[in-house]
CSV table of C-alpha atoms in Angstrom, one decimal:
chain,number,residue,atom,x,y,z
R,1,MET,CA,15.3,-24.5,-22.6
R,2,LYS,CA,15.8,-25.2,-18.9
R,3,ARG,CA,18.0,-22.1,-18.5
R,4,LEU,CA,15.4,-19.9,-20.2
R,5,LEU,CA,12.6,-21.3,-17.9
R,6,GLY,CA,14.8,-20.6,-14.9
R,7,VAL,CA,15.4,-17.0,-16.0
R,8,THR,CA,11.7,-16.5,-16.7
R,9,VAL,CA,10.7,-17.9,-13.2
R,10,THR,CA,13.3,-15.7,-11.5
R,11,ALA,CA,12.2,-12.6,-13.3
R,12,SER,CA,8.6,-13.3,-12.4
R,13,LEU,CA,9.5,-13.7,-8.7
R,14,LEU,CA,11.5,-10.5,-8.7
R,15,ALA,CA,8.6,-8.6,-10.3
R,16,ALA,CA,6.3,-9.8,-7.6
R,17,CYS,CA,8.6,-8.4,-5.0
R,18,ALA,CA,7.8,-4.8,-5.9
R,19,SER,CA,5.2,-4.9,-3.2
R,20,PRO,CA,4.5,-8.0,-1.2
R,21,LEU,CA,1.0,-6.8,-0.3
R,22,PRO,CA,-2.2,-7.9,-2.1
R,23,HIS,CA,-3.8,-4.5,-2.9
R,24,GLN,CA,-2.2,-1.8,-5.0
R,25,TYR,CA,-3.3,1.8,-5.0
R,26,ALA,CA,-2.5,4.2,-7.8
R,27,CYS,CA,-2.5,7.9,-6.9
R,28,GLU,CA,-3.1,11.0,-9.0
R,29,ASP,CA,0.6,11.9,-9.0
R,30,GLY,CA,1.6,8.5,-10.4
R,31,GLN,CA,2.8,7.2,-7.0
R,32,MET,CA,1.7,3.6,-6.2
R,33,PHE,CA,1.6,1.8,-2.8
R,34,GLY,CA,0.7,-1.6,-1.6
R,35,ALA,CA,-1.7,-2.3,1.3
R,36,MET,CA,-3.1,-5.2,3.2
R,37,VAL,CA,-6.0,-4.0,5.3
R,38,MET,CA,-7.2,-6.1,8.3
R,39,SER,CA,-9.9,-5.4,10.8
R,40,ASP,CA,-7.7,-3.8,13.4
R,41,TYR,CA,-4.6,-2.7,11.4
R,42,ALA,CA,-3.2,-2.1,7.9
R,43,LEU,CA,0.2,-2.9,6.4
R,44,ILE,CA,1.5,-0.3,4.0
R,45,HIS,CA,4.4,-0.7,1.5
R,46,ILE,CA,5.7,2.4,-0.2
R,47,ASN,CA,9.2,3.4,-1.5
R,48,ASP,CA,10.9,0.3,0.0
R,49,ALA,CA,9.4,1.1,3.5
R,50,GLU,CA,6.8,-0.8,5.4
R,51,TYR,CA,4.4,0.5,8.1
R,52,GLU,CA,2.0,-1.3,10.4
R,53,LEU,CA,-0.8,1.2,11.2
R,54,PRO,CA,-3.3,0.5,13.9
R,55,ARG,CA,-6.9,1.2,13.1
R,56,ILE,CA,-8.4,4.3,14.8
R,57,ARG,CA,-12.0,5.5,15.2
R,58,SER,CA,-13.5,7.1,12.1
R,59,ALA,CA,-16.9,8.6,11.4
R,60,SER,CA,-16.8,7.4,7.8
R,61,GLY,CA,-14.6,5.0,6.0
R,62,ALA,CA,-11.6,3.5,7.7
R,63,GLN,CA,-8.6,5.2,9.3
R,64,TYR,CA,-5.2,3.7,10.2
R,65,GLU,CA,-2.6,5.8,11.8
R,66,LEU,CA,0.6,5.6,13.8
R,67,GLU,CA,0.3,7.0,17.3
R,68,ASP,CA,2.5,10.0,16.5
R,69,GLY,CA,0.4,10.8,13.4
R,70,SER,CA,3.4,10.7,11.1
R,71,VAL,CA,1.9,8.0,8.8
R,72,GLY,CA,-1.8,7.6,8.1
R,73,LEU,CA,-4.0,5.7,5.6
R,74,TYR,CA,-7.6,6.9,5.1
R,75,THR,CA,-9.9,4.7,2.9
R,76,LYS,CA,-13.5,4.7,1.8
R,77,GLY,CA,-14.6,2.1,-0.7
R,78,ASP,CA,-11.9,1.9,-3.4
R,79,ASP,CA,-10.5,5.3,-2.7
R,80,ALA,CA,-7.6,6.2,-0.3
R,81,MET,CA,-5.3,8.9,0.8
R,82,LEU,CA,-1.9,8.1,2.3
R,83,VAL,CA,0.2,10.5,4.4
R,84,VAL,CA,3.9,9.8,5.1
R,85,GLY,CA,5.5,12.6,7.1
R,86,ASP,CA,5.2,15.7,5.0
R,87,LEU,CA,4.1,13.8,1.9
R,88,SER,CA,0.5,13.4,1.0
R,89,PHE,CA,-0.7,10.9,-1.7
R,90,ARG,CA,-4.2,12.0,-2.6
R,91,GLU,CA,-6.9,10.7,-4.9
R,92,CYS,CA,-5.6,7.1,-4.8
R,93,THR,CA,-7.7,4.4,-6.2
R,94,LEU,CA,-7.5,0.6,-5.8
R,95,SER,CA,-6.0,-0.9,-8.9
R,96,ARG,CA,-7.8,-3.9,-10.3
């Protein structure tokens, strides 16, 4: 019984490691990414990579982007779009 409990706890911890960030977004193409949005930056976790994006001025919603523009997160309410290099993840919605 103790061994089974240990295996169950370990499996639960490994499952939680998929993305250490509290918010998960699901995109129209099936891609998912994790995000933690703060007032002046956002942490993004996608495909085993993490990015810290500073917030930039936005007329509507919130924008977080690296200085070189290679990675950007654009949110409004529960909707988001993530750009990583040449890849765009559109129509992403906060999973609940």
